[in-house]
mmCIF file of C-alpha atoms in Angstrom:
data_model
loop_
_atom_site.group_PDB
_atom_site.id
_atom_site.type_symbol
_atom_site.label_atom_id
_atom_site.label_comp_id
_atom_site.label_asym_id
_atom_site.label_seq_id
_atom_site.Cartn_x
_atom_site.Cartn_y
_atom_site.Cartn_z
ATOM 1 C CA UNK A 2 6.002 -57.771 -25.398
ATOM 2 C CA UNK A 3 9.327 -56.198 -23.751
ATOM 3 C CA UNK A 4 11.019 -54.001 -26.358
ATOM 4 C CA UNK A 5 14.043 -53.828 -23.890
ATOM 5 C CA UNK A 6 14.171 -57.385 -23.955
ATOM 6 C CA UNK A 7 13.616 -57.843 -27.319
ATOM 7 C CA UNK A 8 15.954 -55.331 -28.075
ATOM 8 C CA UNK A 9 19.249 -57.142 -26.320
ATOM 9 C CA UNK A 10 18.088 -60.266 -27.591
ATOM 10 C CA UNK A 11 18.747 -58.967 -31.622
ATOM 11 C CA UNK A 12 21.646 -56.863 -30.646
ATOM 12 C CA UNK A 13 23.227 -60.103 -29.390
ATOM 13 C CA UNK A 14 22.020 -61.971 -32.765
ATOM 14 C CA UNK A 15 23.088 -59.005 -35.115
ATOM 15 C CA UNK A 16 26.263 -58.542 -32.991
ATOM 16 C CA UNK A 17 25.753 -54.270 -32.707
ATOM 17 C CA UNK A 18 23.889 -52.555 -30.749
ATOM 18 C CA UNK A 19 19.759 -52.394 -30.788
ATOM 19 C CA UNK A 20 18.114 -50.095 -28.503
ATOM 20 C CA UNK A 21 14.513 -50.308 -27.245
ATOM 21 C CA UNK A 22 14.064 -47.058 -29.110
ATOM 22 C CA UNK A 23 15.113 -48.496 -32.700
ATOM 23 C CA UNK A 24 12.786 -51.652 -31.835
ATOM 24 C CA UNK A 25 9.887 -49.109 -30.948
ATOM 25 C CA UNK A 26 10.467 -46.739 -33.814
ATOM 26 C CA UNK A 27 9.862 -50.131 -36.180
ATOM 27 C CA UNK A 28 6.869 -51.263 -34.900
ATOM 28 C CA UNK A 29 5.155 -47.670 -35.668
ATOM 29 C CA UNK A 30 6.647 -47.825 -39.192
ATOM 30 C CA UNK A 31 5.274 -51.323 -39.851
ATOM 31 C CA UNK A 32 1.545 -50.411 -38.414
ATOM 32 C CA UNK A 33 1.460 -47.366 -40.345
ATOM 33 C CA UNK A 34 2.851 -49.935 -43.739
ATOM 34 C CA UNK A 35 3.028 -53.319 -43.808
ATOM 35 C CA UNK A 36 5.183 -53.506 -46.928
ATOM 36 C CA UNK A 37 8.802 -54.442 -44.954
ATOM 37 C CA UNK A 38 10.538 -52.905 -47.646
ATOM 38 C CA UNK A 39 8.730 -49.726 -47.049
ATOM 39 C CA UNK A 40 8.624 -49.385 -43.031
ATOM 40 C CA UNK A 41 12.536 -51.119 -42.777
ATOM 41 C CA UNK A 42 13.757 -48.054 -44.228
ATOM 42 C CA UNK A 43 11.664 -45.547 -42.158
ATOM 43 C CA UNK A 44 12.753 -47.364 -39.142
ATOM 44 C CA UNK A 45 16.578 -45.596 -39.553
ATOM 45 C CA UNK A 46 18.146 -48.870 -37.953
ATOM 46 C CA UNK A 47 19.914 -51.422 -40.009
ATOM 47 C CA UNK A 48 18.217 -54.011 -41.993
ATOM 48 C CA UNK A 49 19.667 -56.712 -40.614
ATOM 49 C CA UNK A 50 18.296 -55.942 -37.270
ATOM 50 C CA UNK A 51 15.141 -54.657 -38.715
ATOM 51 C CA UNK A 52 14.666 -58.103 -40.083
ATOM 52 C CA UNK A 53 15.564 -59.608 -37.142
ATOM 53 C CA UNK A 54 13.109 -57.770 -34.750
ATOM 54 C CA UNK A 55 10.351 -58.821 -37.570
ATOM 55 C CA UNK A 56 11.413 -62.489 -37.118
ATOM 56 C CA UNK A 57 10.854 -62.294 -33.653
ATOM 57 C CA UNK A 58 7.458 -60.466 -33.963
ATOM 58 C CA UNK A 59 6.481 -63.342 -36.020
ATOM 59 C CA UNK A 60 7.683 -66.382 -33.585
ATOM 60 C CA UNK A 61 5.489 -64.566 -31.139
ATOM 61 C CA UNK A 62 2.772 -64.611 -33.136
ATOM 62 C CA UNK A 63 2.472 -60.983 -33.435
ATOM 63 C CA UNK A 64 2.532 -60.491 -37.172
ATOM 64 C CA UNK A 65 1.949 -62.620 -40.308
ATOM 65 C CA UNK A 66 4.320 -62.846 -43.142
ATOM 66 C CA UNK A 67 3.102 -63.045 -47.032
ATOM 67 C CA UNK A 68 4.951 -61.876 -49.911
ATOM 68 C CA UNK A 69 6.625 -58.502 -48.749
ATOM 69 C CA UNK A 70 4.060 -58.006 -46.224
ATOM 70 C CA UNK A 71 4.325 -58.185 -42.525
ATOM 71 C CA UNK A 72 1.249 -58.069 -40.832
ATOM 72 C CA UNK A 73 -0.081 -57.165 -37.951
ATOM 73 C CA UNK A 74 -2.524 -60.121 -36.094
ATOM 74 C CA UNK A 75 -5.069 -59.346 -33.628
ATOM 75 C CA UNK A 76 -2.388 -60.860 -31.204
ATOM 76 C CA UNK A 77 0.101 -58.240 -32.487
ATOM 77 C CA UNK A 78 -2.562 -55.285 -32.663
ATOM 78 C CA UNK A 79 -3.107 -55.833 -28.895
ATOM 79 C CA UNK A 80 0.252 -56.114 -27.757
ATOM 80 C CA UNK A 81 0.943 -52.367 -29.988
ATOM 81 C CA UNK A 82 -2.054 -50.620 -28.147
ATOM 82 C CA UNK A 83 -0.579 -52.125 -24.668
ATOM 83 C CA UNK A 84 2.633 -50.578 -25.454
ATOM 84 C CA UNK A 85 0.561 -47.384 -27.106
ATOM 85 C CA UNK A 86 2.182 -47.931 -30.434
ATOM 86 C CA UNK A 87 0.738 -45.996 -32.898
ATOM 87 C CA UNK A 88 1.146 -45.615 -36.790
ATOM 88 C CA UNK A 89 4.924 -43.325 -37.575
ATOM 89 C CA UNK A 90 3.252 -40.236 -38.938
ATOM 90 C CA UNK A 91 4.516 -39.394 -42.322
ATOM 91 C CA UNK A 92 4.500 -35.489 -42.545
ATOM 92 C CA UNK A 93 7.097 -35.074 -45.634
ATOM 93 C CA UNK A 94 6.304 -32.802 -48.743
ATOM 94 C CA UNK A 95 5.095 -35.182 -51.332
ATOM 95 C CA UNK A 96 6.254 -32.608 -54.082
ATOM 96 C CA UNK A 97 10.132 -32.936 -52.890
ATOM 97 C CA UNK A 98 9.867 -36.226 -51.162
ATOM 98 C CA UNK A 99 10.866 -33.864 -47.365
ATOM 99 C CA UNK A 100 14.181 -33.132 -49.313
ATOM 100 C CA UNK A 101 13.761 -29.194 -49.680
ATOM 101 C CA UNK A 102 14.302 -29.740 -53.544
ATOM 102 C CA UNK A 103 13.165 -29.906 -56.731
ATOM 103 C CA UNK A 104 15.634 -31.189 -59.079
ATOM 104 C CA UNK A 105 14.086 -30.565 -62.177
ATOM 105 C CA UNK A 106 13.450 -27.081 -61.343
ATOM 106 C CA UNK A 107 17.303 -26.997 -61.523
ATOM 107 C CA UNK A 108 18.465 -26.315 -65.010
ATOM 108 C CA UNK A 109 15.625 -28.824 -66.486
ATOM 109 C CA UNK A 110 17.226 -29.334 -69.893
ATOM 110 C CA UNK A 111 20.501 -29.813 -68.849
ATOM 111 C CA UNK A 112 18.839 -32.268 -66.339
ATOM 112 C CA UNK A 113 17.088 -34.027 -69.214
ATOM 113 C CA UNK A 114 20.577 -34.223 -71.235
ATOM 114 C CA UNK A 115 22.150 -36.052 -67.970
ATOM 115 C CA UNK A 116 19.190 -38.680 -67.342
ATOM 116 C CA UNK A 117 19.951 -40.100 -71.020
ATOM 117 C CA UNK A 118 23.999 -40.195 -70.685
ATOM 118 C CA UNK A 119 23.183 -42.207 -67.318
ATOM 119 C CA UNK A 120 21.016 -44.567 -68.921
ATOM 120 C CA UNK A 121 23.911 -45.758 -70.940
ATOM 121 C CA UNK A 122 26.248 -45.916 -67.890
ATOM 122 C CA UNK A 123 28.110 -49.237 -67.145
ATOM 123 C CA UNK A 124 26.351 -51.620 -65.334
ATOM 124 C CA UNK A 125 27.140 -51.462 -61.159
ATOM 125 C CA UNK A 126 29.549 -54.209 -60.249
ATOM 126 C CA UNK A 127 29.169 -56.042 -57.464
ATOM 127 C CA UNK A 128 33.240 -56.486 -56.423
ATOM 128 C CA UNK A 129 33.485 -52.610 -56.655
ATOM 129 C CA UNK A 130 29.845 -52.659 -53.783
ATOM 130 C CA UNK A 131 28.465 -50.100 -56.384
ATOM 131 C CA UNK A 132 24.639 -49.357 -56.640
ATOM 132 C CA UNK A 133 23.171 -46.404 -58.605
ATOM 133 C CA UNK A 134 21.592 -43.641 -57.186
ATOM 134 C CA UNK A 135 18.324 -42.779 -59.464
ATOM 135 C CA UNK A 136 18.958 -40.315 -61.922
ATOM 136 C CA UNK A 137 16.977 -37.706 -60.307
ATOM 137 C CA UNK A 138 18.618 -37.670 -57.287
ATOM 138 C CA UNK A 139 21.763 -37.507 -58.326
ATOM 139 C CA UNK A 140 20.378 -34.438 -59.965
ATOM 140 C CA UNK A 141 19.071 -33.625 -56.591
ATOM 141 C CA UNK A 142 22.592 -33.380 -54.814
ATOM 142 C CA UNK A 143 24.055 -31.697 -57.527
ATOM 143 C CA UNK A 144 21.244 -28.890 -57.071
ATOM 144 C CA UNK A 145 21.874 -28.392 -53.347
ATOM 145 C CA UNK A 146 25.098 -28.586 -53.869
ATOM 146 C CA UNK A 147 24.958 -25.649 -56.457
ATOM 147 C CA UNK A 148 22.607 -24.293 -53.904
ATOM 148 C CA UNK A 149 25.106 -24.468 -51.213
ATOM 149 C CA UNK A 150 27.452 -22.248 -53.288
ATOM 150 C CA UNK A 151 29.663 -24.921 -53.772
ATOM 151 C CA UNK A 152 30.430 -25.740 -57.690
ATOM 152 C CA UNK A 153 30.172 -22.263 -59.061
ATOM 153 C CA UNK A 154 33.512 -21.402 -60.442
ATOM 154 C CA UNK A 155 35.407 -24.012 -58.409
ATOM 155 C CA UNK A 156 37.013 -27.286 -58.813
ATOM 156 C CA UNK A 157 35.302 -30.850 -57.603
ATOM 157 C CA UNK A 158 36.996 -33.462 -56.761
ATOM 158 C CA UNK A 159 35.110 -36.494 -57.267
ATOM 159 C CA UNK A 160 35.973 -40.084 -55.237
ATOM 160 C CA UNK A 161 34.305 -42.816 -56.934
ATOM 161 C CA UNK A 162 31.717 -42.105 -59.404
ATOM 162 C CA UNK A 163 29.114 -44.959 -60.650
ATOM 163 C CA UNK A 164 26.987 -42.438 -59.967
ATOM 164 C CA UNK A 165 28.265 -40.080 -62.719
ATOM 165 C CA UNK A 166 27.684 -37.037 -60.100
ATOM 166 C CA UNK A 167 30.811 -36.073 -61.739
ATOM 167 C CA UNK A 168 29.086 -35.541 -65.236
ATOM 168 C CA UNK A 169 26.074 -34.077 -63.910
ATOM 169 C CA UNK A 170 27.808 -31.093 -62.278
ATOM 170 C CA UNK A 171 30.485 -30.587 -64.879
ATOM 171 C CA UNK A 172 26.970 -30.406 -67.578
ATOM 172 C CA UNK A 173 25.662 -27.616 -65.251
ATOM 173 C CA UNK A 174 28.318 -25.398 -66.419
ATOM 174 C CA UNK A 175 28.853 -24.263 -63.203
ATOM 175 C CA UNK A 176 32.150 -25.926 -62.093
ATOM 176 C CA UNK A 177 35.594 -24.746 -63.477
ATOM 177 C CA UNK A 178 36.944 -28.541 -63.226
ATOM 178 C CA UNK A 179 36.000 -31.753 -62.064
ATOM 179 C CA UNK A 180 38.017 -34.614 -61.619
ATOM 180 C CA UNK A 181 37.297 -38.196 -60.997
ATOM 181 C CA UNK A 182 39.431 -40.589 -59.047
ATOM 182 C CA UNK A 183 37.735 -44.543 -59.906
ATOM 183 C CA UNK A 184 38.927 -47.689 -59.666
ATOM 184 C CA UNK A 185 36.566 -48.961 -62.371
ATOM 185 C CA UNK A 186 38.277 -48.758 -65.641
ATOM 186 C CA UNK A 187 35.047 -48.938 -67.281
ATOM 187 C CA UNK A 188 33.508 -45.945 -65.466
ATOM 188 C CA UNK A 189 36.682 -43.943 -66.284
ATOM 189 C CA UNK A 190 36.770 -44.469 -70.145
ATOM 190 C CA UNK A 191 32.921 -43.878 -70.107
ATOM 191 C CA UNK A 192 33.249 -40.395 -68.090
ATOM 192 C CA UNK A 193 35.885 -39.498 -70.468
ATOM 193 C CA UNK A 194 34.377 -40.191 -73.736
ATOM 194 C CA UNK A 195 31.524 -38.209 -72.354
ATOM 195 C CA UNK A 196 33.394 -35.220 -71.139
ATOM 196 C CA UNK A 197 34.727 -35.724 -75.182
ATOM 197 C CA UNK A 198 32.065 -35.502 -76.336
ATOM 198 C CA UNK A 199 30.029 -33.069 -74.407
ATOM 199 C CA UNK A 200 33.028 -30.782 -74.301
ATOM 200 C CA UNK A 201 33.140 -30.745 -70.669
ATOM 201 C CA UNK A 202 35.627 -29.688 -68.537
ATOM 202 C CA UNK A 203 36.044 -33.052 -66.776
ATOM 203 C CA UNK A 204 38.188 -36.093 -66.205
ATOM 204 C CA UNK A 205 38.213 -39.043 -65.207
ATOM 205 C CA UNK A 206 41.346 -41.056 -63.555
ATOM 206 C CA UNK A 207 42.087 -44.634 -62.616
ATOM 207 C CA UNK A 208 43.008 -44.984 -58.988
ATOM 208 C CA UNK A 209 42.828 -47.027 -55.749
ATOM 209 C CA UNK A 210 41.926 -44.464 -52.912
ATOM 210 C CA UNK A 211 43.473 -47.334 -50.179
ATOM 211 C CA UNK A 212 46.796 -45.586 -51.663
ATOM 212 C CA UNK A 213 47.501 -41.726 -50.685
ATOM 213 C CA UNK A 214 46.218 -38.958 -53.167
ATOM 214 C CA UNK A 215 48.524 -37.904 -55.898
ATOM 215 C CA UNK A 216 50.728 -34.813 -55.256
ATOM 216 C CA UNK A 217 48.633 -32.734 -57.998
ATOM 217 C CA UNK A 218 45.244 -33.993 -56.466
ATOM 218 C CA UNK A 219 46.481 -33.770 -52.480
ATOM 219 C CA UNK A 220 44.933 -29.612 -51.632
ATOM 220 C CA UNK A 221 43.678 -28.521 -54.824
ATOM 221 C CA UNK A 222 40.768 -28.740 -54.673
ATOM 222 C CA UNK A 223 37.403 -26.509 -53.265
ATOM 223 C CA UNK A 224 34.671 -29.138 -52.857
ATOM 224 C CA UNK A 225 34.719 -33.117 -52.817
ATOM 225 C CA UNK A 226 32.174 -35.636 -53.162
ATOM 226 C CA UNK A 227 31.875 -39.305 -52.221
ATOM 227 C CA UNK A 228 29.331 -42.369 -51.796
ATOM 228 C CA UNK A 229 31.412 -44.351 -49.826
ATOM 229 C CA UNK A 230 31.548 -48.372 -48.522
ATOM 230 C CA UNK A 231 29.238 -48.123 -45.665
ATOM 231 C CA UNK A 232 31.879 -50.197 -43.481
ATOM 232 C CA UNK A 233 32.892 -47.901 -40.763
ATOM 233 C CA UNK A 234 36.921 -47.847 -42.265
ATOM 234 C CA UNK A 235 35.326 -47.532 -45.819
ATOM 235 C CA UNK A 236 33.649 -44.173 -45.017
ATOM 236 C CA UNK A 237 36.992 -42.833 -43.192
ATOM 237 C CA UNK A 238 38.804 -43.739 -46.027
ATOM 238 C CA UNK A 239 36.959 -42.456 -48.706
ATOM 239 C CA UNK A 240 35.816 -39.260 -46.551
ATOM 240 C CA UNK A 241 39.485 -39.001 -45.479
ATOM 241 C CA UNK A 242 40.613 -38.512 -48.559
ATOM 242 C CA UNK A 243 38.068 -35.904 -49.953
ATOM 243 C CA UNK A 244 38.930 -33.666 -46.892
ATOM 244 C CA UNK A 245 42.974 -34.621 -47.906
ATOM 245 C CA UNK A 246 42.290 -33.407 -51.333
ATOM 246 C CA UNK A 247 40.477 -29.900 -49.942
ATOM 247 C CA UNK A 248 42.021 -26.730 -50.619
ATOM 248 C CA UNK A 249 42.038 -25.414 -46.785
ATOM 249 C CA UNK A 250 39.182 -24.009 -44.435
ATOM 250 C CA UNK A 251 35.918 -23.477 -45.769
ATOM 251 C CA UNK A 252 36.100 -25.670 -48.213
ATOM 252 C CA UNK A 253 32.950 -28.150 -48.247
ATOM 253 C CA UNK A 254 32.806 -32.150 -48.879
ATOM 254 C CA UNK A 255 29.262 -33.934 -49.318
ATOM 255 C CA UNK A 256 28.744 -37.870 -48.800
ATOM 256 C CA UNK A 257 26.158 -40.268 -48.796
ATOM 257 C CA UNK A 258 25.553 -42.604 -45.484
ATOM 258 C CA UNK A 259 22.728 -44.988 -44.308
ATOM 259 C CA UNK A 260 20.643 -46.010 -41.914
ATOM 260 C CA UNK A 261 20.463 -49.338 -43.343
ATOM 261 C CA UNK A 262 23.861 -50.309 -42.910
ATOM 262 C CA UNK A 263 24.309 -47.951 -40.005
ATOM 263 C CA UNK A 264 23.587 -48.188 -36.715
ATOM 264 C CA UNK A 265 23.815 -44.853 -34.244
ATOM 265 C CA UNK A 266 26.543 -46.466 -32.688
ATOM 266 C CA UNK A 267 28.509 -46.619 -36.209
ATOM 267 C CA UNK A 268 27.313 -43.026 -36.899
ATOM 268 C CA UNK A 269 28.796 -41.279 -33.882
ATOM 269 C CA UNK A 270 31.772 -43.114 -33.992
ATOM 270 C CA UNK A 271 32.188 -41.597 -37.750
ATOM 271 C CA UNK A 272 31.103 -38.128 -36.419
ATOM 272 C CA UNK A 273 33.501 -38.143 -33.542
ATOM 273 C CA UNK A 274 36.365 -39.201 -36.010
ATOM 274 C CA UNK A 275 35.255 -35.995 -38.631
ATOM 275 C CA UNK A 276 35.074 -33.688 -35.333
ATOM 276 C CA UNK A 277 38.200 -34.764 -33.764
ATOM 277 C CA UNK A 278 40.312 -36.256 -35.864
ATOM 278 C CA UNK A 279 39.966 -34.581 -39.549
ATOM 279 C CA UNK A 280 38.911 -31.283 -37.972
ATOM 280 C CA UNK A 281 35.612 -30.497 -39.811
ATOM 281 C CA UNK A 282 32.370 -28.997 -39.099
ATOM 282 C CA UNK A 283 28.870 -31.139 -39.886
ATOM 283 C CA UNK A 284 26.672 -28.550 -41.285
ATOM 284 C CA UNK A 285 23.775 -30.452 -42.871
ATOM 285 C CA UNK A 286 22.508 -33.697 -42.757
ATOM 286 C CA UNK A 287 19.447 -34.651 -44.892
ATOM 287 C CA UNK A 288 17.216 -37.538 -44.349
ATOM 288 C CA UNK A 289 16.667 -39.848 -46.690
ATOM 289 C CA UNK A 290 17.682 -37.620 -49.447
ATOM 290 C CA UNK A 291 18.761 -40.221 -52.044
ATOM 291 C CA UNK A 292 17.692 -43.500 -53.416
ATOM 292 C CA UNK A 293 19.091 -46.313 -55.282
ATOM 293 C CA UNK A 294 17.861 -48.611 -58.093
ATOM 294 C CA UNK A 295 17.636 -52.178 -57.416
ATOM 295 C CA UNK A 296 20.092 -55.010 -58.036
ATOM 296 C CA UNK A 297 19.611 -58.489 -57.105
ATOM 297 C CA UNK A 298 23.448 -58.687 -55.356
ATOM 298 C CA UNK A 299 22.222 -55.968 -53.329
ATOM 299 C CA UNK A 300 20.458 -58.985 -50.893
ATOM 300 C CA UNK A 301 21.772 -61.657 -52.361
ATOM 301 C CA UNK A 302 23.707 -62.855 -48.675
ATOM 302 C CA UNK A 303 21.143 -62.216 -46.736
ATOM 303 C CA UNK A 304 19.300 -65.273 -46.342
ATOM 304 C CA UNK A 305 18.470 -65.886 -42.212
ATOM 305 C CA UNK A 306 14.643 -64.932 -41.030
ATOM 306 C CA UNK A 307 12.744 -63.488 -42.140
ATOM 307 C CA UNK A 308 14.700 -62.727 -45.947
ATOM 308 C CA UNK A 309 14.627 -66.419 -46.188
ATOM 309 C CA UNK A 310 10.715 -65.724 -47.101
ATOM 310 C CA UNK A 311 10.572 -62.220 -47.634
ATOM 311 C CA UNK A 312 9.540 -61.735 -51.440
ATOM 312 C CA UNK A 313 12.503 -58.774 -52.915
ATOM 313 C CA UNK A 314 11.614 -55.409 -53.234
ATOM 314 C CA UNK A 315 9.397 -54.447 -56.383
ATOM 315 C CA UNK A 316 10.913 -50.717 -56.403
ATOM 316 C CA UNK A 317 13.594 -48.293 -55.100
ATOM 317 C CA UNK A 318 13.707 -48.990 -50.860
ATOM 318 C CA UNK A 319 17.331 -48.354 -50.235
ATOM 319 C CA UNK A 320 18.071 -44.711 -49.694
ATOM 320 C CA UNK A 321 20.786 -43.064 -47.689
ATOM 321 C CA UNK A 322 21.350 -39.477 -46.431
ATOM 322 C CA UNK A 323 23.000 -36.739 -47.730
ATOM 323 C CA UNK A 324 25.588 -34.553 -45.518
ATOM 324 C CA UNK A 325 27.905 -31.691 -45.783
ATOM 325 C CA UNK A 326 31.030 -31.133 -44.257
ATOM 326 C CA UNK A 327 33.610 -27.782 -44.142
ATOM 327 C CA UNK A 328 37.024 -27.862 -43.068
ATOM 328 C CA UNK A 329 38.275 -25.832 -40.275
ATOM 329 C CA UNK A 330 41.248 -26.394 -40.562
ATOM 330 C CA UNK A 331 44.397 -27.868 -42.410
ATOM 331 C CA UNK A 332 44.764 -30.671 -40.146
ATOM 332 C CA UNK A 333 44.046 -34.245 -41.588
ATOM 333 C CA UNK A 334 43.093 -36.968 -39.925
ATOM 334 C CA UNK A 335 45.353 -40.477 -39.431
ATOM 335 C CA UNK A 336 45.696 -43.650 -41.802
ATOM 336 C CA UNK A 337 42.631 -45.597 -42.213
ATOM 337 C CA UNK A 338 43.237 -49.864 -41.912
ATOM 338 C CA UNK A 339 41.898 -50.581 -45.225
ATOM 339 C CA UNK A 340 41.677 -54.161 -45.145
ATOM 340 C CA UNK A 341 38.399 -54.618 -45.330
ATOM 341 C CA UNK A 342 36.531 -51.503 -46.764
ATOM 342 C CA UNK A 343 33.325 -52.536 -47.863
ATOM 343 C CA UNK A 344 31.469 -54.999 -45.430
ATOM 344 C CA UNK A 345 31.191 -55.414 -41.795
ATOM 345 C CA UNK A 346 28.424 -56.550 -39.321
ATOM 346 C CA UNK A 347 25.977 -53.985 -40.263
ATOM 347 C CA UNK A 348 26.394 -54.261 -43.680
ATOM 348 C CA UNK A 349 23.951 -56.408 -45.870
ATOM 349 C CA UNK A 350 25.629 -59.136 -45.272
ATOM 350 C CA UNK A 351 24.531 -62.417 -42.823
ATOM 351 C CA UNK A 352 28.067 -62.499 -40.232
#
């Protein structure tokens, strides 16, 4: 087995790039778990070109597929000691999942109070490309974000919110405002009657973010947050306009991004654009901080090797990272094309 070779070959399928590294890095995730929906993920490479490298592994004879499992043979097991391709270790904290926190260690009854308001949140629509974090770790970013000193006695501005980060920080008591900008009209009457009745100080607006931020939104603000389209213009966008609606240097913004739908290639060409282009500073990125529930949509056009047989995943597999951002200075960055915001070829979507 060449992983350079087998590398170009999938880059050229998957149409982005697929290093020998990413191919590698795979291989040791899947001998340490066979479950693809559990060694994908640890792989950090998309899925579509996780799945593809898996397909190819299996025309080779190399592994065996059944159910979600992707096993090694005893052709495969010989070709991975040739290459000396061990199991991927798996030193994380099993108490914090290799976050760094505890969420319900944070201000457990207020926690408690937000898991049941988010159990009667709208349902995620597929047209909007919304998936839920888990309760818990939307708890989770809150509490590093508290942690971070960056909700006490300030005001959050909140871009898109299926999530309902927005109600979990504004039921910390911490923030002096929060408001919401979604394009869901359901998620905005549902974050309002809650801030109604919780008595929190919190809003929700309807609004498209492809248009430029209201004059009383545009620099008032002291923190954003966003969980933006994982296309390359949707994360500009939505990140654009966070840092747009920041208050001035040293103000902080926090978004989620994959792996999954993210190749390195996509990633530096969003960190050069932050650096550059909207002037901020990258001051924490943490792996595989957040998860998602399942939806069926989530895969539903995927259907080349090996997802054509693959049985779904059982439990929560997608996850993305969490990072922080702080503005140095007042400078924004240009127009985003905003055409196409949600998918493009590394999305989970067969192109």
């Amino acid at each position: 087995m060449d992983l350079q070779e087998l590398a170009d070959d999938v880059s050229e399928y998957v149409g982005f790039p697929v290093t020998a590294a990413d191919v590698r890095r795979l291989c040791a995730a899947l001998a340490a778990d066979p479950d693809f929906w559990s060694f994908a993920p640890r792989a950090r490479m998309p899925l579509r070109a996780a799945g593809s490298v898996v397909a190819r592994l299996e025309a080779a004879g190399l592994v065996s597929l059944e159910g979600t499992q992707a096993r090694l043979t005893a052709a495969g097991r010989t070709a991975f000691e040739d290459l000396g391709i061990g199991p991927l270790p798996a030193p994380e904290c099993e108490a914090c999942r290799g976050t760094g926190v505890l969420p319900d260690r944070f201000l457990p009854d207020r926690a408690v109070r937000f898991y049941t308001i988010a159990a009667s949140r709208p349902a995620p629509a597929a047209e909007y490309d919304q998936v839920h974090l888990l309760p818990e770790d939307v708890w989770r970013r809150v509490a590093f974000m508290a942690g971070r000193g960056d909700l006490s006695g300030l005001d959050l501005l909140v871009l898109g919110d299926d999530d309902l980060l927005s109600v979990a920080a504004a039921l910390t008591g911490l923030p002096r405002r929060v408001v919401v900008l979604e394009l869901d009209r359901r998620l905005v009457d549902f974050i309002n009657t809650v801030a109604r009745e919780e008595g929190l100080p919190l809003t929700a607006e309807q609004a498209d973010l492809r248009d430029p931020l209201p004059l009383e939104i545009a620099g008032r603000f002291d923190t954003f947050h966003t969980d933006p389209p994982e296309a390359l213009s949707g994360l500009l966008l939505f990140i654009g306009r966070g840092i747009a609606g920041l208050k001035g240097p040293g103000s902080a913004g926090y978004f989620g991004i994959t792996h999954l739908e993210g190749s390195v290639s996509k990633w530096y060409r969003l960190e050069r654009a932050l650096l550059e282009e909207y002037r901020v500073a990258v001051t924490d990125i943490l792996p595989a901080f957040s998860r998602y529930q399942t939806w069926d949509y989530l895969l539903a056009d995927l259907h080349r090797p090996p997802f054509d047989r693959l049985a779904r995943p059982r439990g929560s597999w997608y996850n993305s990272d969490f990072v922080r951002i702080e503005q140095i200075s007042d400078r924004f960055g240009p127009e985003v094309d905003a055409t196409d915001i949600y998918f493009d070829t590394e999305g989970l979507v067969d192109t």
